[in-house]
Tab-separated table of C-alpha atoms in Angstrom:
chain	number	residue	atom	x	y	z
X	1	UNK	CA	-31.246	-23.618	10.793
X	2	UNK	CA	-27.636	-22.364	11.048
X	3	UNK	CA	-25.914	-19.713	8.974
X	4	UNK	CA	-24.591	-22.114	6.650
X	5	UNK	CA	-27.897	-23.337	6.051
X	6	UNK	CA	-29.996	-20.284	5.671
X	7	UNK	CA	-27.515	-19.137	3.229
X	8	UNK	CA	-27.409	-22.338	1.434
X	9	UNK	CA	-31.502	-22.042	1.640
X	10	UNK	CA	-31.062	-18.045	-0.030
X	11	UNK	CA	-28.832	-18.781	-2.696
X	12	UNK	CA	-31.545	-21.768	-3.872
X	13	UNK	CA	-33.948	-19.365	-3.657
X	14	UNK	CA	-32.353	-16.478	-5.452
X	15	UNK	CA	-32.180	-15.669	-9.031
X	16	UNK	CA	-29.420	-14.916	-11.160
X	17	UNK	CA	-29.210	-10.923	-9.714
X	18	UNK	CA	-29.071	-12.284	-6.440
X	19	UNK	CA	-26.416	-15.563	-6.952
X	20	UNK	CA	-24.260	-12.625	-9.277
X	21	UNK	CA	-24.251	-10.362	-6.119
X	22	UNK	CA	-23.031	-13.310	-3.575
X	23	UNK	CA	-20.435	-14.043	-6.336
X	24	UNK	CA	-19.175	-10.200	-6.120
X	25	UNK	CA	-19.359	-10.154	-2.405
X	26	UNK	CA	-16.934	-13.213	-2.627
X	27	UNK	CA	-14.905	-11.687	-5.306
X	28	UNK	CA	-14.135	-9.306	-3.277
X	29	UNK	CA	-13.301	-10.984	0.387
X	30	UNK	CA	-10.710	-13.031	-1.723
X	31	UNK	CA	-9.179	-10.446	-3.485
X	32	UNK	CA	-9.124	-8.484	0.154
X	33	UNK	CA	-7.595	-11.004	1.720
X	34	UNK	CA	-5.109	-11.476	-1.175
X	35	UNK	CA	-3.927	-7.730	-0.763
X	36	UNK	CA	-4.186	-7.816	3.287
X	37	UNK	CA	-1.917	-10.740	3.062
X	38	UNK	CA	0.345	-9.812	0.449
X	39	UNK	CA	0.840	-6.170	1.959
X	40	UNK	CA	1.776	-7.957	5.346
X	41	UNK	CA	4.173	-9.899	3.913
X	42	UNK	CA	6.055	-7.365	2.271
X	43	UNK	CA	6.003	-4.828	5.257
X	44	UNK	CA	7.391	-7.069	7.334
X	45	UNK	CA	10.347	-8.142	4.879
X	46	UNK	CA	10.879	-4.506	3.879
X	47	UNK	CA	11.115	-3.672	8.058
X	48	UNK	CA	13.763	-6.414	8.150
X	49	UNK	CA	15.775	-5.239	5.326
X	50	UNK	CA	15.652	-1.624	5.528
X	51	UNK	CA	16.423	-2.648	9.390
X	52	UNK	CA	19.726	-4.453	7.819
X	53	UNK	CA	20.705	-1.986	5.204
X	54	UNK	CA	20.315	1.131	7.731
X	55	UNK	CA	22.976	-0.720	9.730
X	56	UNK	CA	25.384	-1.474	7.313
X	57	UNK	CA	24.900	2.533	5.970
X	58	UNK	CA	25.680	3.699	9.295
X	59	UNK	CA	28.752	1.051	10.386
X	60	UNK	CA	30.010	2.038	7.022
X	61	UNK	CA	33.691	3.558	6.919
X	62	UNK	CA	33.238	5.683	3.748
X	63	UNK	CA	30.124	6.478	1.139
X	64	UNK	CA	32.329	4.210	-1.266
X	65	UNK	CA	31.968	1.565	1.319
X	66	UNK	CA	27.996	1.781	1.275
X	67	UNK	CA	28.378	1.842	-2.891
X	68	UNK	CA	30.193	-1.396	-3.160
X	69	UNK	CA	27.525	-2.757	-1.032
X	70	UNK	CA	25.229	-1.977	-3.089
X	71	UNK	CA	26.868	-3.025	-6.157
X	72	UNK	CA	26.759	-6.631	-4.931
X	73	UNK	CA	23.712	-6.740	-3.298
X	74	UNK	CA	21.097	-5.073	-5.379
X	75	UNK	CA	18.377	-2.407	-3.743
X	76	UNK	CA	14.715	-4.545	-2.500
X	77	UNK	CA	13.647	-1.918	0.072
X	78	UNK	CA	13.296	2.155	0.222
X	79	UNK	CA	16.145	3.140	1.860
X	80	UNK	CA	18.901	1.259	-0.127
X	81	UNK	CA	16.632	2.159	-3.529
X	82	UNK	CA	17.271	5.963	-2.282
X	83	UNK	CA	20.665	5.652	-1.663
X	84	UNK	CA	21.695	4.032	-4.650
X	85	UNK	CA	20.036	6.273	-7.008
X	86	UNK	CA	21.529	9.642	-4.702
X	87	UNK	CA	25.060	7.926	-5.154
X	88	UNK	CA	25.111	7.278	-8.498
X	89	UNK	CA	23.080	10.668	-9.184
X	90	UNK	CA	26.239	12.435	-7.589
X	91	UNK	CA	29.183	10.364	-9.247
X	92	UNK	CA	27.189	10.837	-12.684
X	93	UNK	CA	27.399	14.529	-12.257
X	94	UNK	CA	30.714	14.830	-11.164
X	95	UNK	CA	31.911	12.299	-13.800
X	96	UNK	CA	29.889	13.944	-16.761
X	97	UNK	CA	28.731	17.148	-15.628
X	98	UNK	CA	25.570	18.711	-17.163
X	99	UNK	CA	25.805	18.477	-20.317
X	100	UNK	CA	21.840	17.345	-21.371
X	101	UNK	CA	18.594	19.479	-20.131
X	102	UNK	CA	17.963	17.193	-17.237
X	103	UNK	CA	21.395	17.445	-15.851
X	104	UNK	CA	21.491	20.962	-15.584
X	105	UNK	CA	22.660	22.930	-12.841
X	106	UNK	CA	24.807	22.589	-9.707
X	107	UNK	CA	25.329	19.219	-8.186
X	108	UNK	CA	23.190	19.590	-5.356
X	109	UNK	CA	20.490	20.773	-7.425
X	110	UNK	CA	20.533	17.814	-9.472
X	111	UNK	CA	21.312	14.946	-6.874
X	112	UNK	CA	17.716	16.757	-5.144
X	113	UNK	CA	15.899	15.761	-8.193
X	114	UNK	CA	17.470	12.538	-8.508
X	115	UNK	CA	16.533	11.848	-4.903
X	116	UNK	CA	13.303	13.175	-5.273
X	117	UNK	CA	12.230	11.212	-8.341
X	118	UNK	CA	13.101	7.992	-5.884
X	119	UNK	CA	11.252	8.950	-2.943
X	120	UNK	CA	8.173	9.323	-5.527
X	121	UNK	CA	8.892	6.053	-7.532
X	122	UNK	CA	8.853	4.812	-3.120
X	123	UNK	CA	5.838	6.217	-2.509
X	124	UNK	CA	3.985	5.241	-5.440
X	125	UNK	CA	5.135	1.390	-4.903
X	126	UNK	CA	4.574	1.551	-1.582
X	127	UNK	CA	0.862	2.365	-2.094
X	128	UNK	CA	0.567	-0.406	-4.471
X	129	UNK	CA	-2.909	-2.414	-3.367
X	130	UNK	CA	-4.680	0.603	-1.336
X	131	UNK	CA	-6.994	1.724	-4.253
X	132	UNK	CA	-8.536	-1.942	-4.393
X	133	UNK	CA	-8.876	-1.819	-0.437
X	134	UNK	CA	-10.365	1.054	-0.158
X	135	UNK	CA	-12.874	0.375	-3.354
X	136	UNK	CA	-13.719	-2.423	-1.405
X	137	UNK	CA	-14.049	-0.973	1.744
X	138	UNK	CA	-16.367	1.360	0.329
X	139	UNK	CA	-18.476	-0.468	-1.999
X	140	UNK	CA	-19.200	-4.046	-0.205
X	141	UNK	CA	-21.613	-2.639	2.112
X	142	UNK	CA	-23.807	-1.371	-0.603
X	143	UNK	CA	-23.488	-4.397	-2.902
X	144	UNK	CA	-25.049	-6.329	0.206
X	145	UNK	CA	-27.438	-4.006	1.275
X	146	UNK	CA	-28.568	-4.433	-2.498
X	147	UNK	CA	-28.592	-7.788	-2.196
X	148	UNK	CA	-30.950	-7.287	0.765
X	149	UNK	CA	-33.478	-5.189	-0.801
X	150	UNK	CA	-33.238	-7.679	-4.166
X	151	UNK	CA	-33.697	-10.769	-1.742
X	152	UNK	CA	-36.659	-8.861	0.376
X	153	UNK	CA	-38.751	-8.167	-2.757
X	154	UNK	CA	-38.739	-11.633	-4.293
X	155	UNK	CA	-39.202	-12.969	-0.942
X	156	UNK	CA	-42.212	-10.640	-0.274
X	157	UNK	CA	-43.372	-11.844	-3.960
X	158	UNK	CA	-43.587	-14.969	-3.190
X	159	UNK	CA	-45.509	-14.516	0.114
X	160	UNK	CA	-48.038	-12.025	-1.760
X	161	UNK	CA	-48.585	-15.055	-4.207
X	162	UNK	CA	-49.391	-17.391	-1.178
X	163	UNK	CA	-51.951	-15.664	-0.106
X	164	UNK	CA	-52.406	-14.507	3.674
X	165	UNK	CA	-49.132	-14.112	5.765
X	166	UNK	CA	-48.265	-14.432	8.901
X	167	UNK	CA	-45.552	-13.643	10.474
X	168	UNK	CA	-43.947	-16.555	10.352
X	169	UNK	CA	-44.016	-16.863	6.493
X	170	UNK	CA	-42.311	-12.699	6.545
X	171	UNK	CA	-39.693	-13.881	9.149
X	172	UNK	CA	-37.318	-16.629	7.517
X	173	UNK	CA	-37.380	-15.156	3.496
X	174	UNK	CA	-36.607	-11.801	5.188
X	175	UNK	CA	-34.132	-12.891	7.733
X	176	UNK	CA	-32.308	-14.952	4.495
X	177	UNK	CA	-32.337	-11.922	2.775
X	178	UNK	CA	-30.706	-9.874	5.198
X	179	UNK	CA	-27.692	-12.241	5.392
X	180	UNK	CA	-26.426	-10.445	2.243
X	181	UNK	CA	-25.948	-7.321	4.638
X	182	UNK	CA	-23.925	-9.038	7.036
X	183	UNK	CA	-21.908	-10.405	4.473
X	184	UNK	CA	-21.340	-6.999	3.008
X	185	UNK	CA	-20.101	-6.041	6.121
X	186	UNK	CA	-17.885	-8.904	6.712
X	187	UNK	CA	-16.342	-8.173	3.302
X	188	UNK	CA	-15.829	-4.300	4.089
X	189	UNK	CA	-14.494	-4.067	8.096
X	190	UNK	CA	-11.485	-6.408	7.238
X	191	UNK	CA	-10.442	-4.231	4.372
X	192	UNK	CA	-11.483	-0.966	6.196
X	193	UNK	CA	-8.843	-1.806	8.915
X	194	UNK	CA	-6.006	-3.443	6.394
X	195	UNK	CA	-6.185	-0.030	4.452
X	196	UNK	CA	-5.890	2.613	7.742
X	197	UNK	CA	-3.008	0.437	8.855
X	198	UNK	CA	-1.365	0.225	5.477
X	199	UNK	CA	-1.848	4.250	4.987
X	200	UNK	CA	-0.372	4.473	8.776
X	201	UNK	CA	2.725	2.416	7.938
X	202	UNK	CA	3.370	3.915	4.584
X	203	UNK	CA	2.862	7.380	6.405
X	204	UNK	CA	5.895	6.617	8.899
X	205	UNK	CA	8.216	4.524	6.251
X	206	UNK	CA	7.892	8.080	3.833
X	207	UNK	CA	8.596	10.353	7.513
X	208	UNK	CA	11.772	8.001	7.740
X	209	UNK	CA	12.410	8.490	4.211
X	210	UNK	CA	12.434	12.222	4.597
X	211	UNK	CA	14.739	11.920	7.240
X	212	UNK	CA	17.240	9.460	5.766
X	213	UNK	CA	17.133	11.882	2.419
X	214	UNK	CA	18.023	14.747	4.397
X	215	UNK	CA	20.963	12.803	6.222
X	216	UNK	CA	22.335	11.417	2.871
X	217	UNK	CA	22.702	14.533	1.113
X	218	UNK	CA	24.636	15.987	3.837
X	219	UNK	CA	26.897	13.341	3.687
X	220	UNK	CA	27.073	13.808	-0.358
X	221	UNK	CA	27.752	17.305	-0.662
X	222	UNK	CA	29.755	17.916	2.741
X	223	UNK	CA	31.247	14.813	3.635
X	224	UNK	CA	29.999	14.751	6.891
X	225	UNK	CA	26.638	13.624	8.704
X	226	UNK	CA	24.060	16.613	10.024
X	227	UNK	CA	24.654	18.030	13.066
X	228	UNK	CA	21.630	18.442	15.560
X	229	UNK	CA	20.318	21.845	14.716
X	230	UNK	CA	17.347	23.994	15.275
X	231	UNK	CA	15.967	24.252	11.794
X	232	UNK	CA	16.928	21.982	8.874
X	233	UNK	CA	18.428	24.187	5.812
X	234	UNK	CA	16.827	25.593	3.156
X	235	UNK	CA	18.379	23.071	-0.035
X	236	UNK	CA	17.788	20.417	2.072
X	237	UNK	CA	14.503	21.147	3.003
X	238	UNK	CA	13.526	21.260	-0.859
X	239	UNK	CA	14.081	17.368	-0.989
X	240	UNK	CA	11.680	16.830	2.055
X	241	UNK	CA	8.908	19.184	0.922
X	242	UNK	CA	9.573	17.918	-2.802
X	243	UNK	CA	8.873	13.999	-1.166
């Protein structure tokens, strides 16, 4: 018999702990796959637009240039997000100074927290999916190895209440049993995989972030863009260790 076959042949011969335990296992793949696709999707479109925006920031004449942009074309990826909080962070301060409790203190201070508060809103939308991936990741291959054992002791009832055994009788029911391992596995390794390259791509879009935070807030309380330099400044290193 073929896989299909001897798992068709397991699932007859399971009971309800063992048929709930297949229906987990494919629970699981699905919502996997779900999230592995999904995630793809929108790294790839948030690449291409942060790719566009970055563009448009730096062919940009003026900072008032890069704020009617994004007045008509409203912030879907990190970058723009960060900018058009950081911009209108800096013209709400100079426009209304700090007159409430979170709007206290100098300019700079308060266009950090602004831009802080966006890299974190970033960071926790970027990581949207990765719990579930690496739940699943962790917990398929014991949900099939359970599955085993379950489907190894009813099968080894059943021989007991046959009578003698050979090997041939031990072979199949425990060979059918151990398919719930391999699909354990097959559940797990895909999202295993999905989650170190999601971690990895989030890791570098936040390092760009940093960088790009650092850049714009030179350019919103100087005017000008950062000079290369040995050692970034202290204020400025506040919003990349506070990201």
């Amino acid at each position: 018999m073929d896989f299909k076959d001897n798992l068709t042949h397991f699932l007859a011969q399971s009971d309800g702990v063992g048929q709930t335990l297949f229906a987990l296992l494919a629970a699981m793949s699905i919502a996997s796959w779900y999230f592995i696709v999904v995630k793809t999707w929108q790294g790839v479109m948030m690449r291409r637009r942060s790719a566009q925006f970055l563009k448009t920031f730096w062919d940009a004449a003026s900072l008032d240039e890069v704020a009617r942009y994004l007045n008509q074309h409203a912030p879907n990826e990190p970058f723009a997000y960060l900018a058009w909080h950081a911009i209108a962070a800096a013209r709400h301060h100079a426009a209304h100074g700090a007159h409430r409790l979170r709007e206290a203190g100098s300019a700079s201070e308060f266009l950090i927290r602004s831009m802080r508060r966006a890299i974190d809103e970033e960071s926790a939308r970027l990581e949207w999916g990765l719990t579930a991936l690496a739940s699943i990741a962790s917990t398929a291959p014991f949900v099939g190895l359970f599955g085993t054992v379950w489907g190894v002791y009813h099968a080894l009832l059943g021989i007991g209440q046959g009578g003698a055994a050979t090997l041939d009788q031990i072979a199949g029911p425990v060979g059918e049993a151990l398919i719930m391992t391999g699909l354990g596995l097959a559940v797990a390794i895909p999202a295993v995989l999905a989650y170190n390259a999601c971690a990895r791509a989030n890791r570098l879009v936040l390092a760009r972030l940093d960088a790009y935070a650092h850049d714009l807030f030179a350019f919103l309380t100087t005017g000008a863009p950062i000079a290369v330099q040995p050692a970034a400044s202290p204020t400025a290193a506040v919003v990349l260790g506070g990201a």
